[in-house]
GROMACS .gro file of C-alpha atoms in nm:
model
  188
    1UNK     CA    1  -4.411  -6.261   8.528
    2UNK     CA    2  -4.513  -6.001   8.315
    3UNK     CA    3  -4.286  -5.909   8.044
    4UNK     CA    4  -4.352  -5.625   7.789
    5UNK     CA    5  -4.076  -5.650   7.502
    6UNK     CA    6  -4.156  -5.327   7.315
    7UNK     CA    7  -3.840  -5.248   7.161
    8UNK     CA    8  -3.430  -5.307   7.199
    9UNK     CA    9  -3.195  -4.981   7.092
   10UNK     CA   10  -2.862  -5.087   6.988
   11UNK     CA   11  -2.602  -5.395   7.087
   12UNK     CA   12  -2.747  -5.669   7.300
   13UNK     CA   13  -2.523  -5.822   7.600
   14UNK     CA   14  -2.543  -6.159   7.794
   15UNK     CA   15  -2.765  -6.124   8.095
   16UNK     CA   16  -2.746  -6.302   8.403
   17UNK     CA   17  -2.909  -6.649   8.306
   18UNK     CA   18  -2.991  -6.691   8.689
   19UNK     CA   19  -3.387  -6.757   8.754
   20UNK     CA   20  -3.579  -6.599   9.028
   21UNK     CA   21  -3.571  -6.929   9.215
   22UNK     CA   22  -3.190  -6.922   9.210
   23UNK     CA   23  -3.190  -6.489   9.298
   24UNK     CA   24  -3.073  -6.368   9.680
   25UNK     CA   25  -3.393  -6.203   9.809
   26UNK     CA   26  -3.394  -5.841   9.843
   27UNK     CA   27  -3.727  -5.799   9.923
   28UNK     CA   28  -3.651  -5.571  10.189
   29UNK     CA   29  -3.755  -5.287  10.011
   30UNK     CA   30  -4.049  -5.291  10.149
   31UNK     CA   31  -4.187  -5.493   9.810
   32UNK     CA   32  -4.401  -5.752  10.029
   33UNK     CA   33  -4.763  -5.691   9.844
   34UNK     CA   34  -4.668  -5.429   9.628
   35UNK     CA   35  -4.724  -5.416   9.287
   36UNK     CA   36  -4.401  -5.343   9.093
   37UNK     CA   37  -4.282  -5.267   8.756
   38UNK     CA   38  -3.946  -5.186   8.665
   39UNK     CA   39  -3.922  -4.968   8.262
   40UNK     CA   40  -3.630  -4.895   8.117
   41UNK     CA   41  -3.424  -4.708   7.848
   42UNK     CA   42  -3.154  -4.861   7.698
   43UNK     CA   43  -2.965  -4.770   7.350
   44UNK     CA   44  -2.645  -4.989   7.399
   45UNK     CA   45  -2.762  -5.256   7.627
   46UNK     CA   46  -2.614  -5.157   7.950
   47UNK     CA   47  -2.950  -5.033   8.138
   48UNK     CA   48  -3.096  -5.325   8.000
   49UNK     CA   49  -2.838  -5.533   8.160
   50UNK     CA   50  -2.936  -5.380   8.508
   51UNK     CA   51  -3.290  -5.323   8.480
   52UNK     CA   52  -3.321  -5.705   8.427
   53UNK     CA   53  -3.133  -5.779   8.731
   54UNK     CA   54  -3.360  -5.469   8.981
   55UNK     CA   55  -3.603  -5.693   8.837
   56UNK     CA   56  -3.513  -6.035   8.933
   57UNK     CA   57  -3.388  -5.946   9.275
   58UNK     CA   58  -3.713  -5.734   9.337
   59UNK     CA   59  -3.947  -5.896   9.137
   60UNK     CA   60  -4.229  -5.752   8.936
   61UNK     CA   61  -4.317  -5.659   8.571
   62UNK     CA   62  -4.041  -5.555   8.330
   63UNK     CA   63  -4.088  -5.316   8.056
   64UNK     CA   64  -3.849  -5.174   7.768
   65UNK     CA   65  -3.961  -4.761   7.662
   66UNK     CA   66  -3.894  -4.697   7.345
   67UNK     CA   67  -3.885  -4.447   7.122
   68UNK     CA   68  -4.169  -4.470   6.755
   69UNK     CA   69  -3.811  -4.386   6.574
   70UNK     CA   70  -3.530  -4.583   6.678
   71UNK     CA   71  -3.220  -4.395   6.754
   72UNK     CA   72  -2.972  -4.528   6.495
   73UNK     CA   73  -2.733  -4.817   6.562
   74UNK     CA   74  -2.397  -4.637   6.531
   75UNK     CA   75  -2.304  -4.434   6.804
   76UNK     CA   76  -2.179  -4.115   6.620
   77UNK     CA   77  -2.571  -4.063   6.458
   78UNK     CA   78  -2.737  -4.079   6.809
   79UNK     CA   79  -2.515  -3.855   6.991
   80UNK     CA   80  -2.619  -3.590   6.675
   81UNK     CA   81  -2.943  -3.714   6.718
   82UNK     CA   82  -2.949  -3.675   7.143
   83UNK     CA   83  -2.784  -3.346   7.096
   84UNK     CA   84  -3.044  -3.218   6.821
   85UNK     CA   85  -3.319  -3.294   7.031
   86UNK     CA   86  -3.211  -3.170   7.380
   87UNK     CA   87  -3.117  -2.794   7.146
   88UNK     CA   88  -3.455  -2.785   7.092
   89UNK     CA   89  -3.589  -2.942   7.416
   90UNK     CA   90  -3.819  -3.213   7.203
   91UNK     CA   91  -3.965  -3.520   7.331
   92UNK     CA   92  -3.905  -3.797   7.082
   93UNK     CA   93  -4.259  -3.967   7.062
   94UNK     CA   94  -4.304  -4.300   7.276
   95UNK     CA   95  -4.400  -4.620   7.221
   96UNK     CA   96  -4.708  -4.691   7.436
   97UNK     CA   97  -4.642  -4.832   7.777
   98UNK     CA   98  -4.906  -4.994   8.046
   99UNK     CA   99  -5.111  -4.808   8.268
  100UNK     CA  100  -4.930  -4.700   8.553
  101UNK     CA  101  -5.170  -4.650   8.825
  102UNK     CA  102  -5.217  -4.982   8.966
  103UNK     CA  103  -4.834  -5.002   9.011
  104UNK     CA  104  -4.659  -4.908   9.360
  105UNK     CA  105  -4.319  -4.898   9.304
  106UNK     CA  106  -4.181  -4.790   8.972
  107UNK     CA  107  -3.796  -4.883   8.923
  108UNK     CA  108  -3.680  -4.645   8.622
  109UNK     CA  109  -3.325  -4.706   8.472
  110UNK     CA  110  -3.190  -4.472   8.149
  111UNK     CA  111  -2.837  -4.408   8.000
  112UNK     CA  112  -2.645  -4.074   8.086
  113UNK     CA  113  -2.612  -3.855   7.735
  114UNK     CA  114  -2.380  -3.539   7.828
  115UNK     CA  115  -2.468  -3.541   8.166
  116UNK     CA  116  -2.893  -3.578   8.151
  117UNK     CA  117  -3.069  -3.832   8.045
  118UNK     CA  118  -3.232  -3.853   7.717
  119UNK     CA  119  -3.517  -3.624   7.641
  120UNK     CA  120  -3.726  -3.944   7.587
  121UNK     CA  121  -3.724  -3.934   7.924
  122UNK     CA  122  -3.831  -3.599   7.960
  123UNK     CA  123  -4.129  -3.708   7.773
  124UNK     CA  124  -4.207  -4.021   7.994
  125UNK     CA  125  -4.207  -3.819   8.344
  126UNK     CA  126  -4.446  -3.526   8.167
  127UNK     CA  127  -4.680  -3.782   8.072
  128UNK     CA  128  -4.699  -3.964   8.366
  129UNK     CA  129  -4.891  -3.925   8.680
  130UNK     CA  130  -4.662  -4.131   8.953
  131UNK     CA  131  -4.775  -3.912   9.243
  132UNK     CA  132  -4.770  -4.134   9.572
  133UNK     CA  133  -4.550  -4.404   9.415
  134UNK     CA  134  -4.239  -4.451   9.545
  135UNK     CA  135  -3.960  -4.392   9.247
  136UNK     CA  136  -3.660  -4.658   9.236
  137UNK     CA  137  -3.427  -4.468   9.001
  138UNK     CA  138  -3.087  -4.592   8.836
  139UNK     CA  139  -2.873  -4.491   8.564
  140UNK     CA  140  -2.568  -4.594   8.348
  141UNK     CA  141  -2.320  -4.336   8.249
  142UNK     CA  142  -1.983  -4.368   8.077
  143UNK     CA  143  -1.827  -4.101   8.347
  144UNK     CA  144  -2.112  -3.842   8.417
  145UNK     CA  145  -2.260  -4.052   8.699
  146UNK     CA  146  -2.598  -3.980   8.745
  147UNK     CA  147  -2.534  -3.605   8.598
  148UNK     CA  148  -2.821  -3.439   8.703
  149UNK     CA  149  -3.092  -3.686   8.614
  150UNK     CA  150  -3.192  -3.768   9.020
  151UNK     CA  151  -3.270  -3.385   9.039
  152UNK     CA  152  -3.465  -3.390   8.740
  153UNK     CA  153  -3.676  -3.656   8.829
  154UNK     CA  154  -3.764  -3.548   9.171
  155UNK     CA  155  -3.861  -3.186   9.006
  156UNK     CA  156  -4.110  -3.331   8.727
  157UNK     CA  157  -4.226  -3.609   8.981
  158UNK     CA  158  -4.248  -3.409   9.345
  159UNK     CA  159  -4.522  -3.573   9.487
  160UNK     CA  160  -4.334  -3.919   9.428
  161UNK     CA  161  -4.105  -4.044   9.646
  162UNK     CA  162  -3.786  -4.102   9.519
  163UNK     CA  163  -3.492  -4.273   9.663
  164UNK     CA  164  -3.184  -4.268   9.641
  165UNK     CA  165  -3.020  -4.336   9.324
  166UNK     CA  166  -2.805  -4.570   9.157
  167UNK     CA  167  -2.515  -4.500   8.866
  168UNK     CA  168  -2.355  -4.782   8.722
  169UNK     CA  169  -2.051  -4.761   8.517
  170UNK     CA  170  -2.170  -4.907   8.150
  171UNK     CA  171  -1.923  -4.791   7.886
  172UNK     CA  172  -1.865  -5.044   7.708
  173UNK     CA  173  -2.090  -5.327   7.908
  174UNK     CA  174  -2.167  -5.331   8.294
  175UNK     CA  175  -1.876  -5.470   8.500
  176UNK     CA  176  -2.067  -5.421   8.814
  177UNK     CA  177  -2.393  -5.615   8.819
  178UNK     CA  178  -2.356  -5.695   9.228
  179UNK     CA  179  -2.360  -5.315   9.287
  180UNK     CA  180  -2.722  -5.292   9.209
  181UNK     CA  181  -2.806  -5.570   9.497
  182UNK     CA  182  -2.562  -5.383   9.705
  183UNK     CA  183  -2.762  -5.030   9.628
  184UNK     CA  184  -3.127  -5.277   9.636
  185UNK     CA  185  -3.059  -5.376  10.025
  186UNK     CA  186  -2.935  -5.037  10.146
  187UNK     CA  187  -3.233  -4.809   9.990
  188UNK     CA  188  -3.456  -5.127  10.165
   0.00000   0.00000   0.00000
C-alpha cells in the first residue's frame, strides 16, 4: 500500500492500530478493480484520524496535502491566518501531490474553518482535473457540519460524481470513528 507522508499540520492522535487483515470489508462501494486514493487535509489531526480509517476499510493509496508554509501550531495564529486568506480569496501554495488520472475514486477529507473549508482546498479542486471520477467527500467540523463545502465541491468539480457526504464531529479528537463505516456501506 502506497503511502505518501508529505506533511502533518498540528497535534497528532492515536489511530486505529487495526490492519487491513483485521478491517470489516466495505468494499461495497463499488471499489472491486478500482484504483483508489484517499488525500487529506488535516491541521489538528482529526481528518487525519478518519481519512486513515476511509482508507483501511476501502483500501487504496493514502496521501496527506499540505500546504509549502505550514499553518502555525497554535490555534489562535491559523484562524488569523485562515481568515486572512479566505479575505482575499488566496490559495496557499501546495505541496506536490501524485498524478491523479490513473485514480478512480478519490476520497477527499478537510477540516471545517467558519463554515468552508480551507482555501487550500480551493486551490486543490482548481488544479485538478477529476472529471469522470467519482468524489468520496468527508469533513470534520467543530459544529458547522459540512458548512457549505459539499456544494463547493460539486461546483468546481461538476463533471465528477460526488456522493454524498460525510461530517464528523472532531473538536477536540474524533469520538465517532464507526460513523465513517456506517456512512462507507450506505453511499456503497
Amino acid at each position: 500500500m502506497f503511502l505518501m507522508s508529505i506533511g502533518c499540520l498540528g497535534a497528532l492522535c492515536a489511530s486505529s492500530a487495526q490492519t487491513l487483515a483485521q478491517a470489516p470489508s466495505v468494499r461495497n462501494l463499488k471499489t472491486e478493480g478500482k484504483r483508489i486514493i484517499t488525500i487529506y487535509f488535516s491541521w489538528a489531526g482529526s481528518c487525519r484520524d478518519v481519512a486513515h480509517e476511509v482508507q483501511r476499510l476501502i483500501g487504496g493509496d493514502l496521501v496527506e496535502l499540505k500546504t509549502q508554509v505550514p499553518y502555525p501550531a497554535k490555534y489562535e495564529d491559523t484562524v488569523n491566518r485562515a481568515k486572512a486568506e479566505r479575505k482575499a480569496n488566496l490559495r496557499p501554495p501546495l505541496q506536490p501531490i501524485p498524478d491523479l488520472s490513473g485514480y478512480d475514486i478519490v476520497c477527499i477529507g478537510h477540516p471545517i474553518w467558519s463554515g468552508s473549508m480551507p482555501m487550500a482546498l480551493y486551490g486543490f479542486f482548481e488544479s485538478q482535473d477529476l472529471s469522470g471520477k467519482t468524489l468520496v467527500h468527508f469533513n470534520t467540523h467543530g459544529g458547522s457540519g459540512q458548512g457549505d463545502s459539499h456544494r463547493e465541491i460539486a461546483r468546481l468539480e461538476p463533471k465528477a460524481q460526488l456522493l454524498e457526504g460525510l461530517a464528523v464531529y472532531g473538536w477536540r479528537g474524533v469520538r465517532d470513528l464507526p460513523s465513517v463505516e456506517r456512512w462507507l456501506k450506505h453511499i456503497g
